[in-house]
Tab-separated table of C-alpha atoms and ligand atoms in Angstrom:
chain	number	residue	atom	x	y	z
A	17	MET	CA	-10.198	-9.154	1.058
A	18	ILE	CA	-7.383	-7.184	-0.471
A	19	TYR	CA	-3.829	-8.534	-0.242
A	20	ALA	CA	-1.058	-6.145	-1.236
A	21	ALA	CA	2.655	-6.976	-1.358
A	22	ASN	CA	5.083	-4.083	-1.011
A	23	PHE	CA	8.582	-5.249	-1.956
A	24	LYS	CA	10.197	-1.891	-1.057
A	25	THR	CA	13.906	-2.049	-2.061
A	26	ASN	CA	13.919	-5.823	-2.363
A	27	HIS	CA	13.889	-8.212	-5.321
A	28	THR	CA	15.391	-7.676	-8.746
A	29	ARG	CA	13.846	-7.750	-12.180
A	30	THR	CA	14.741	-11.445	-12.458
A	31	THR	CA	13.472	-12.492	-9.041
A	32	THR	CA	10.311	-10.411	-9.443
A	33	ARG	CA	9.515	-12.233	-12.684
A	34	ALA	CA	10.006	-15.627	-11.021
A	35	TYR	CA	7.869	-14.497	-8.069
A	36	ILE	CA	5.030	-13.308	-10.300
A	37	GLU	CA	5.074	-16.510	-12.326
A	38	ALA	CA	4.823	-18.581	-9.144
A	39	LEU	CA	2.142	-16.308	-7.695
A	40	SER	CA	0.139	-16.388	-10.898
A	41	GLU	CA	-0.099	-20.164	-10.800
A	42	LYS	CA	-1.314	-20.082	-7.225
A	43	LEU	CA	-3.895	-17.375	-7.932
A	44	VAL	CA	-5.811	-19.662	-10.261
A	45	LYS	CA	-7.543	-20.821	-7.057
A	46	LYS	CA	-8.132	-17.309	-5.702
A	47	LYS	CA	-11.644	-16.303	-4.635
A	48	VAL	CA	-13.063	-13.957	-7.274
A	49	GLU	CA	-13.941	-11.314	-4.715
A	50	ASP	CA	-10.360	-11.126	-3.372
A	51	ARG	CA	-7.889	-8.714	-4.936
A	52	VAL	CA	-4.111	-9.056	-5.025
A	53	PHE	CA	-1.642	-6.233	-5.628
A	54	VAL	CA	2.126	-6.399	-6.039
A	55	PHE	CA	4.378	-3.348	-5.758
A	56	PRO	CA	7.813	-4.379	-7.050
A	57	PRO	CA	10.802	-2.021	-7.190
A	58	LEU	CA	10.690	0.418	-10.116
A	59	THR	CA	13.330	-1.456	-12.131
A	60	ALA	CA	11.119	-4.548	-12.135
A	61	LEU	CA	7.986	-2.854	-13.491
A	62	ASP	CA	6.755	-4.612	-16.588
A	63	ARG	CA	3.625	-6.012	-18.194
A	64	PHE	CA	2.610	-9.163	-16.326
A	65	GLU	CA	-0.416	-11.302	-17.088
A	66	GLY	CA	-2.506	-12.751	-14.284
A	67	ASP	CA	-5.203	-12.273	-11.695
A	68	PHE	CA	-3.390	-9.499	-9.818
A	69	THR	CA	-2.559	-5.833	-10.213
A	70	ILE	CA	0.960	-4.481	-10.479
A	71	GLY	CA	1.452	-1.042	-9.003
A	72	THR	CA	4.309	1.369	-8.583
A	73	GLN	CA	5.727	2.161	-5.140
A	74	ASN	CA	6.301	5.734	-6.245
A	75	ALA	CA	6.316	8.159	-9.155
A	76	TYR	CA	6.734	11.886	-9.606
A	77	PRO	CA	3.593	13.851	-10.456
A	78	THR	CA	4.597	14.648	-14.014
A	79	GLN	CA	4.128	13.335	-17.529
A	80	ASN	CA	7.917	13.484	-18.043
A	81	GLY	CA	10.589	16.157	-17.645
A	82	ALA	CA	13.699	17.145	-15.750
A	83	TYR	CA	13.294	15.305	-12.429
A	84	THR	CA	16.531	13.406	-12.039
A	85	GLY	CA	16.069	10.012	-10.466
A	86	GLU	CA	12.282	10.002	-10.746
A	87	ILE	CA	9.805	8.378	-13.108
A	88	GLY	CA	6.584	9.907	-14.386
A	89	LEU	CA	3.514	8.904	-16.347
A	90	GLU	CA	5.393	8.246	-19.558
A	91	GLN	CA	7.419	5.478	-17.900
A	92	LEU	CA	4.350	3.993	-16.200
A	93	ASN	CA	2.252	4.072	-19.364
A	94	GLU	CA	4.805	1.889	-21.117
A	95	PHE	CA	3.709	-0.974	-18.864
A	96	ASP	CA	0.063	0.089	-18.410
A	97	ILE	CA	0.666	0.738	-14.714
A	98	THR	CA	-2.330	2.600	-13.285
A	99	THR	CA	-1.912	1.855	-9.586
A	100	ILE	CA	0.299	3.725	-7.146
A	101	LEU	CA	1.217	3.674	-3.468
A	102	ILE	CA	1.194	7.182	-1.992
A	103	GLY	CA	2.059	8.464	1.477
A	104	HIS	CA	4.013	5.478	2.777
A	105	SER	CA	5.697	6.386	6.067
A	106	GLU	CA	9.112	5.439	4.675
A	107	ARG	CA	8.735	8.059	1.953
A	108	ARG	CA	7.374	10.600	4.416
A	109	GLU	CA	10.337	9.931	6.703
A	110	HIS	CA	13.362	9.103	4.540
A	111	MET	CA	12.446	11.135	1.463
A	112	HIS	CA	10.974	13.958	3.557
A	113	GLU	CA	7.643	13.953	1.721
A	114	ASP	CA	5.480	16.341	3.719
A	115	GLN	CA	1.683	16.368	3.644
A	116	GLN	CA	1.619	19.025	0.954
A	117	THR	CA	3.908	16.986	-1.331
A	118	VAL	CA	1.904	13.842	-0.688
A	119	ALA	CA	-1.378	15.644	-1.386
A	120	LYS	CA	-0.012	17.096	-4.618
A	121	LYS	CA	1.034	13.646	-5.780
A	122	TYR	CA	-2.356	12.254	-4.787
A	123	HIS	CA	-4.191	14.944	-6.695
A	124	PHE	CA	-2.106	14.417	-9.824
A	125	PHE	CA	-2.600	10.650	-9.937
A	126	MET	CA	-6.279	10.985	-9.056
A	127	GLU	CA	-6.699	13.291	-12.049
A	128	GLN	CA	-5.035	10.581	-14.153
A	129	GLY	CA	-7.581	8.029	-12.920
A	130	PHE	CA	-5.033	5.907	-11.057
A	131	GLU	CA	-6.042	3.491	-8.347
A	132	ILE	CA	-4.306	4.786	-5.228
A	133	ILE	CA	-3.325	2.977	-2.068
A	134	TYR	CA	-2.967	5.886	0.315
A	135	CYS	CA	-0.972	5.175	3.477
A	136	ILE	CA	-1.284	6.810	6.866
A	137	GLY	CA	0.223	5.907	10.218
A	138	GLU	CA	1.386	7.322	13.532
A	139	PRO	CA	4.785	7.118	15.274
A	140	LEU	CA	5.152	5.362	18.639
A	141	GLU	CA	5.159	8.529	20.754
A	142	VAL	CA	1.766	9.483	19.335
A	143	ARG	CA	0.358	6.003	19.987
A	144	GLU	CA	1.621	6.239	23.550
A	145	SER	CA	-0.160	9.566	23.990
A	146	GLY	CA	-3.560	7.876	23.644
A	147	ASP	CA	-6.472	7.471	21.241
A	148	ASP	CA	-7.266	11.166	20.817
A	149	ALA	CA	-3.682	11.937	19.821
A	150	VAL	CA	-3.718	9.028	17.353
A	151	ALA	CA	-6.990	10.196	15.796
A	152	LYS	CA	-5.733	13.760	15.475
A	153	TYR	CA	-2.456	12.644	13.900
A	154	LEU	CA	-4.067	10.245	11.424
A	155	LEU	CA	-6.844	12.595	10.368
A	156	ALA	CA	-4.229	15.291	9.683
A	157	GLN	CA	-2.840	12.909	7.059
A	158	PHE	CA	-6.112	13.285	5.169
A	159	LYS	CA	-5.402	16.987	4.656
A	160	GLY	CA	-5.585	17.748	0.936
A	161	ILE	CA	-6.675	14.174	0.172
A	162	ASP	CA	-9.987	13.766	-1.662
A	163	LEU	CA	-11.498	10.690	-0.032
A	164	SER	CA	-14.590	10.872	-2.219
A	165	TYR	CA	-12.357	9.534	-5.015
A	166	GLU	CA	-13.809	6.125	-5.841
A	167	LYS	CA	-10.430	4.573	-6.664
A	168	VAL	CA	-8.650	5.116	-3.369
A	169	ILE	CA	-7.947	2.385	-0.849
A	170	VAL	CA	-6.607	3.635	2.486
A	171	ALA	CA	-3.916	1.689	4.360
A	172	TYR	CA	-3.442	2.229	8.088
A	173	GLU	CA	0.133	1.352	8.995
A	174	PRO	CA	1.359	2.311	12.462
A	175	ILE	CA	5.020	3.242	11.966
A	176	TRP	CA	6.120	1.365	15.077
A	177	ALA	CA	4.668	-1.850	13.643
A	178	ILE	CA	6.365	-1.630	10.238
A	179	GLY	CA	9.251	-4.043	9.773
A	180	THR	CA	9.543	-4.510	13.520
A	181	GLY	CA	7.869	-7.893	13.825
A	182	ARG	CA	5.513	-6.258	16.326
A	183	SER	CA	2.060	-5.878	14.826
A	184	ALA	CA	-0.549	-3.681	16.480
A	185	THR	CA	-2.875	-5.657	18.752
A	186	VAL	CA	-6.308	-6.731	17.580
A	187	GLU	CA	-7.829	-4.114	19.919
A	188	GLU	CA	-5.598	-1.332	18.571
A	189	ILE	CA	-6.414	-2.235	14.972
A	190	ALA	CA	-10.138	-2.579	15.692
A	191	SER	CA	-10.461	0.763	17.466
A	192	THR	CA	-8.303	2.671	14.983
A	193	HIS	CA	-10.136	1.210	11.993
A	194	ALA	CA	-13.490	2.042	13.600
A	195	MET	CA	-12.344	5.643	14.127
A	196	LEU	CA	-11.090	5.905	10.539
A	197	LYS	CA	-14.213	4.292	9.105
A	198	SER	CA	-16.351	6.843	10.905
A	199	ASN	CA	-14.453	9.520	8.976
A	200	MET	CA	-14.440	7.968	5.508
A	201	ASP	CA	-16.167	5.412	3.370
A	202	ARG	CA	-13.337	3.670	1.537
A	203	PRO	CA	-11.769	0.186	1.804
A	204	LEU	CA	-9.257	0.161	4.653
A	205	LEU	CA	-6.166	-2.048	4.861
A	206	TYR	CA	-4.008	-2.735	7.869
A	207	GLY	CA	-0.225	-2.926	7.476
A	208	GLY	CA	2.640	-3.471	9.893
A	209	SER	CA	4.227	-6.882	10.552
A	210	VAL	CA	1.386	-8.814	8.963
A	211	LYS	CA	2.537	-12.410	8.485
A	212	PRO	CA	1.168	-15.933	8.093
A	213	ALA	CA	1.071	-16.305	11.887
A	214	ASN	CA	-1.288	-13.355	12.448
A	215	ILE	CA	-3.151	-12.979	9.133
A	216	LYS	CA	-6.259	-14.828	10.294
A	217	GLU	CA	-6.827	-12.748	13.407
A	218	ILE	CA	-6.154	-9.508	11.524
A	219	THR	CA	-8.452	-10.187	8.584
A	220	ALA	CA	-11.181	-11.286	11.015
A	221	ILE	CA	-11.297	-7.809	12.600
A	222	ASP	CA	-14.346	-5.705	11.798
A	223	GLY	CA	-13.360	-2.810	9.548
A	224	VAL	CA	-10.291	-4.540	8.069
A	225	ASP	CA	-10.783	-4.918	4.319
A	226	GLY	CA	-7.330	-6.282	3.621
A	227	VAL	CA	-3.633	-6.061	4.365
A	228	LEU	CA	-0.526	-4.329	3.052
A	229	VAL	CA	2.444	-6.608	3.635
A	230	GLY	CA	6.160	-5.839	3.435
A	231	SER	CA	8.654	-8.350	4.856
A	232	ALA	CA	6.313	-11.353	4.841
A	233	SER	CA	5.376	-10.734	1.198
A	234	LEU	CA	8.928	-11.120	-0.109
A	235	ASP	CA	8.656	-14.873	-0.195
A	236	VAL	CA	5.924	-16.006	-2.572
A	237	GLU	CA	5.047	-19.009	-0.418
A	238	SER	CA	4.543	-16.796	2.607
A	239	PHE	CA	2.465	-14.239	0.672
A	240	SER	CA	0.246	-16.875	-0.913
A	241	GLN	CA	-0.169	-18.639	2.409
A	242	MET	CA	-1.740	-15.397	3.637
A	243	ILE	CA	-4.011	-15.081	0.585
A	244	PHE	CA	-5.281	-18.623	1.122
A	245	CYS	CA	-5.342	-18.585	4.921
B	23	PGA	P1	6.079	-4.889	7.075
B	23	PGA	O1	5.869	-3.596	6.139
B	23	PGA	O2	5.043	-5.899	6.670
B	23	PGA	O3	7.476	-5.346	6.792
B	23	PGA	O4	5.900	-4.442	8.488
B	23	PGA	C1	4.581	-3.153	5.829
B	23	PGA	C2	4.645	-1.920	4.944
B	23	PGA	O5	5.481	-1.041	5.187
B	23	PGA	O6	3.866	-1.804	3.971
């Protein structure tokens, strides 16, 4: 299983360090086949030792340059960061990243050999329009995305389940993952209100290779409870 923690705009440099130290101690008992990722805010990126991978929540597709407010490869290289989250619905929505922008970023970081967690997900009105509408919407988010890349992990995160406390049902996750798996051959995470109370039933679903967790990952006890569920 893959367990990924997305801190979003939470935690500081100091609290991230304390979190990682606590997590590191717990991960001594981790199953070798499990993988753990942590995506702290950009200001907390650093070199951390342990049985986990630190990734960046975002970066601009450039080595360096005049992109005010962004970071590029030069800043990531300083900390040996080679993992990135791309396509998260919050960036698509709040930062207006359209599919073309997302695909360009994907292509750039693929060329750099980064491991990519590529996020897709539908809004509520699409989910309410039925399975065909969901499939059409999600598959459109693969436009310009090379899924033959061996270092991509896809994360399915229905927008209406993110940060709402309302996870998709087991049936919704199972059928959507089956549809996605019939269109690609990469590890597939589920994200959207994953928490200690539902981790077991979610990771037991066929076609779920792991989880991407926001709110319930912010507390190290809660995140590790999920890893060791
Ligand atoms: P959530 O966020 O766990 O708070 O729903 C998940 C995500 O956006 O990755």
